[in-house]
Coordinates of C-alpha atoms in Angstrom, one line a residue:
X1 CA 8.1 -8.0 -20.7
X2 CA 10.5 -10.9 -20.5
X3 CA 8.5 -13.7 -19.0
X4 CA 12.0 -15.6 -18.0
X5 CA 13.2 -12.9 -15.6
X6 CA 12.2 -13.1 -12.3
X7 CA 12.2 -9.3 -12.2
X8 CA 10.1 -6.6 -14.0
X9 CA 10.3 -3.0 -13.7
X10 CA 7.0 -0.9 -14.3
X11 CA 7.6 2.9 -13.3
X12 CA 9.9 5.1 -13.0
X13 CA 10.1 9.2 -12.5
X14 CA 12.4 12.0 -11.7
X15 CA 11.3 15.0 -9.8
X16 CA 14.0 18.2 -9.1
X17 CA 14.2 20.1 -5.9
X18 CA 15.0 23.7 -5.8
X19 CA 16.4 24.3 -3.0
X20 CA 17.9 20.9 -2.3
X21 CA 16.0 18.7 0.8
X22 CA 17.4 18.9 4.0
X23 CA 19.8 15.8 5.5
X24 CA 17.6 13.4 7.6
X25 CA 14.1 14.6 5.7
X26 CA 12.1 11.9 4.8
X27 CA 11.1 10.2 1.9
X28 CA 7.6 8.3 2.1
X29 CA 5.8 6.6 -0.7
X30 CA 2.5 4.5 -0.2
X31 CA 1.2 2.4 -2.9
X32 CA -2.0 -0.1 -2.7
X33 CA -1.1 -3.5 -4.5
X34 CA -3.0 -6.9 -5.5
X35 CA -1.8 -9.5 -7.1
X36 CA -4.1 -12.3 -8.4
X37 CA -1.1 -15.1 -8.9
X38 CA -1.3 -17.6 -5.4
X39 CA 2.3 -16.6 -4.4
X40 CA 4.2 -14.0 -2.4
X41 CA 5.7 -11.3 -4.5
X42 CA 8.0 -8.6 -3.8
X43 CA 7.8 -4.9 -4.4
X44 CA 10.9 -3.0 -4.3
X45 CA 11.2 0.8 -4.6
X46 CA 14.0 2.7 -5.4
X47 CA 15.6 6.1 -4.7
X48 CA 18.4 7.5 -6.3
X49 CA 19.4 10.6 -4.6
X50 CA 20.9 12.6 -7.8
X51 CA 18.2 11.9 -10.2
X52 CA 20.7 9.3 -12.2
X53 CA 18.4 6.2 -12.8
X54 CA 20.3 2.9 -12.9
X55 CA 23.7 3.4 -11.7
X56 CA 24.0 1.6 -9.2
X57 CA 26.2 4.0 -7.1
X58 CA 26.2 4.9 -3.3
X59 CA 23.7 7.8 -3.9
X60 CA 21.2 4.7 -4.5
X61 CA 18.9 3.3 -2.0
X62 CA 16.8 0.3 -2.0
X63 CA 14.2 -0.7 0.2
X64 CA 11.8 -4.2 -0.6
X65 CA 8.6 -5.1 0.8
X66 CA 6.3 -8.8 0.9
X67 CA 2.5 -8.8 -0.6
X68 CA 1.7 -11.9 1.2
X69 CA -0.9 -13.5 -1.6
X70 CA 0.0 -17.3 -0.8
X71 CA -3.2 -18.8 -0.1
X72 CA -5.3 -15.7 -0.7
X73 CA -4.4 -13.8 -3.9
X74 CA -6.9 -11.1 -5.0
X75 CA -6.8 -8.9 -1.5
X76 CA -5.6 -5.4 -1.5
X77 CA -2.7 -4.3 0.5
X78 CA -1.1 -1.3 1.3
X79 CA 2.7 -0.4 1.6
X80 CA 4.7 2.0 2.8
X81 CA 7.7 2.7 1.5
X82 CA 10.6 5.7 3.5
X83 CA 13.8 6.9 2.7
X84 CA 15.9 9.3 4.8
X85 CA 18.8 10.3 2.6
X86 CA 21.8 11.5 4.6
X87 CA 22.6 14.3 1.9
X88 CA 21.0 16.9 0.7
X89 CA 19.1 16.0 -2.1
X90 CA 18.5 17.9 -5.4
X91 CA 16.9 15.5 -7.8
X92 CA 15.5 11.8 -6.6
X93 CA 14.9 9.2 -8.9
X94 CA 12.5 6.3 -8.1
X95 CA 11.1 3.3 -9.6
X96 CA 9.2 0.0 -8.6
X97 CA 10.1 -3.3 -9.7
X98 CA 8.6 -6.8 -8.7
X99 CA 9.7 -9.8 -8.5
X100 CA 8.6 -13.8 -7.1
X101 CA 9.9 -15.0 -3.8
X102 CA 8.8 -18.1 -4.9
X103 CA 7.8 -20.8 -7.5
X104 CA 8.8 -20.3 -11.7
X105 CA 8.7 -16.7 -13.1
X106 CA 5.6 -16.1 -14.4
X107 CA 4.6 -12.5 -15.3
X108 CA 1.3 -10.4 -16.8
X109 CA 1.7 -12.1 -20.0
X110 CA 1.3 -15.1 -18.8
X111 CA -2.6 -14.5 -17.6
X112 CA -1.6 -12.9 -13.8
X113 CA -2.9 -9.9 -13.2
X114 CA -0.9 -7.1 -10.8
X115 CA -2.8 -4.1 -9.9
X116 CA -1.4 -0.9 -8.3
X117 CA -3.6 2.2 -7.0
X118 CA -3.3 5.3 -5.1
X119 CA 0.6 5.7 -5.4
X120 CA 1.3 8.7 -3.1
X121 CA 4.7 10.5 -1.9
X122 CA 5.3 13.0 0.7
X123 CA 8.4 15.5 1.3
X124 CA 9.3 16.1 4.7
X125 CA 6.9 13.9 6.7
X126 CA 8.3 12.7 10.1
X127 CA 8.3 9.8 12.3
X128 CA 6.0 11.4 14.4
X129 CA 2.8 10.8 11.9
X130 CA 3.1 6.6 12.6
X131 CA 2.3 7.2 16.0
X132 CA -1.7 8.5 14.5
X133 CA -1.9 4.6 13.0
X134 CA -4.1 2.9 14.8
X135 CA -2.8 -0.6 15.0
X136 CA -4.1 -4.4 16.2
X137 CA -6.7 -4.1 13.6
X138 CA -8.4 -6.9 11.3
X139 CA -10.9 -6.2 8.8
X140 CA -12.1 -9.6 7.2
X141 CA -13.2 -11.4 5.2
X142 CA -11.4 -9.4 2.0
X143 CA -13.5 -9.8 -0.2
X144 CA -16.7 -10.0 1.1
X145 CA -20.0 -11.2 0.4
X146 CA -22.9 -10.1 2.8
X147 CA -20.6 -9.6 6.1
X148 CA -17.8 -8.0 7.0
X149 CA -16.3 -8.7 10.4
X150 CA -13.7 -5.8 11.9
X151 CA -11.3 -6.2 15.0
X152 CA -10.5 -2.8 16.6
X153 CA -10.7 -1.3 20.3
X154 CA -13.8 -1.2 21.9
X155 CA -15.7 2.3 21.0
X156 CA -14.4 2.9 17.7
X157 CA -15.8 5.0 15.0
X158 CA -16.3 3.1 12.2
X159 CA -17.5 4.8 8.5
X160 CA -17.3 2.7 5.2
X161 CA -17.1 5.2 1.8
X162 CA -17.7 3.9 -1.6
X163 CA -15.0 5.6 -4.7
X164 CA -16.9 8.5 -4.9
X165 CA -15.8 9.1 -1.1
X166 CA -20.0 9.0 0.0
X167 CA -20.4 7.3 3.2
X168 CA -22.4 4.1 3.2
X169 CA -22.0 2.4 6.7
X170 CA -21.4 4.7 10.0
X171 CA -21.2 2.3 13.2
X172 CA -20.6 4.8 15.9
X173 CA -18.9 3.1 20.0
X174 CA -18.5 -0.6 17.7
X175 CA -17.7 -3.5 19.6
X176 CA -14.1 -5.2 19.8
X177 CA -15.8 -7.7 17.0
X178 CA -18.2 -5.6 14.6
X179 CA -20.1 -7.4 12.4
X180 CA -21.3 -5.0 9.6
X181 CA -23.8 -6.2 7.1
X182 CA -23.0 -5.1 3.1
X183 CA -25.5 -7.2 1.9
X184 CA -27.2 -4.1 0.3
X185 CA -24.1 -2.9 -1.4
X186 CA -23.4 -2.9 -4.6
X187 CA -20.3 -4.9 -6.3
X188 CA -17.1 -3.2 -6.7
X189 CA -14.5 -1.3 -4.2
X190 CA -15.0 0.6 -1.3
X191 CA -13.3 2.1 1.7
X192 CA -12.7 1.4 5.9
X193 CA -12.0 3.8 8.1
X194 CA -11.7 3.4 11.9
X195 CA -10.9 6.0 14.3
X196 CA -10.1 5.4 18.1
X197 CA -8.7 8.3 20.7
X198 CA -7.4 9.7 17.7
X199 CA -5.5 7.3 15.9
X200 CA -6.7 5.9 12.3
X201 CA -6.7 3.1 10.4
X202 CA -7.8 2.9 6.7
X203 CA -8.1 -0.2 4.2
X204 CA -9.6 -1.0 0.9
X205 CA -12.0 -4.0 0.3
X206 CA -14.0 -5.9 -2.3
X207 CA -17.7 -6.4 -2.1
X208 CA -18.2 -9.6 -4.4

């Protein structure tokens, strides 16, 4: 790593399709990040529809998103990343870079620490599946010592999972402001989920 760019590239991968993906069918990555330096950083992801990494060429798409960690570094976040190439795609190429938005460039090797988990892609999803996201949600504070306060529509369905994907708090018809207890949890990472007339919403925290 060059720790005088402001830009560092981390993955990158190729995948072949046989046959070719349709026109308009999308492209959706999903990545968790935290970053433990006090500033916002960029991710970008980026497609290259012929499977030629790096040229720069009109096949190549580029879309950038903002962990916002001024303030509050150490706090999961999850992106979501789509691409909806308008020709039919054989091989796509894509890779993650980041990159400050502000202050000096200071990378890893400096001490900061970037974490990235659960990096997923689906072929083919549509715009349909956004409409299952239940939104207007807060989950706080991330992380947490003994309680954890959570913002959602009245009667949710609440379930917490540790990593091993065991449930360890069920709050059935919450309130609009649900004040769950983890006082008897152990350290480490676990898992929200909150379901309402269908529609779901899922985040990561940290039990300190």
């Amino acid at each position: 790593m060059d720790a005088t760019k402001i830009n560092y590239v981390f993955s990158g991968f190729v995948k072949e399709y046989t046959p070719g993906l349709a026109v308009n069918t999308q492209l959706i990555s999903k990545m968790w990040v935290q970053a433990a330096v006090d500033a916002d950083v960029s991710i970008r992801l980026k497609y290259n529809d012929d499977g030629a990494p790096g040229n720069n060429g009109p096949d190549e798409k580029t879309e950038t998103k903002t962990v916002a960690v001024t303030g509050n570094p150490g706090v999961w976040q999850e992106l979501t990343f789509t691409h909806v190439p308008d020709v039919v795609v054989n091989k796509v190429n894509f890779w993650f870079a980041l990159e400050y938005l502000e202050g000096p460039p200071v990378f890893p090797a400096n001490g900061n620490v970037f974490l990235f988990d659960n990096m997923t892609g689906v072929i083919g999803a549509t715009l349909s599946t956004d409409k299952n996201t239940l939104e207007d949600v807060k989950v706080y504070p991330n992380p947490v010592r003994e309680t954890l306060s959570i913002k959602s529509p009245a009667g949710s369905d609440i379930s917490i999972y540790n990593v091993l994907g065991a449930t360890v708090k069920t709050i059935n018809k919450a309130n609009a402001l649900q004040k769950v207890s983890l006082a008897d949890l152990k350290s480490g990472l676990y898992f929200v989920k909150i379901i309402n007339e269908g529609k779901v919403f899922q985040s990561k925290i940290i039990k300190e």
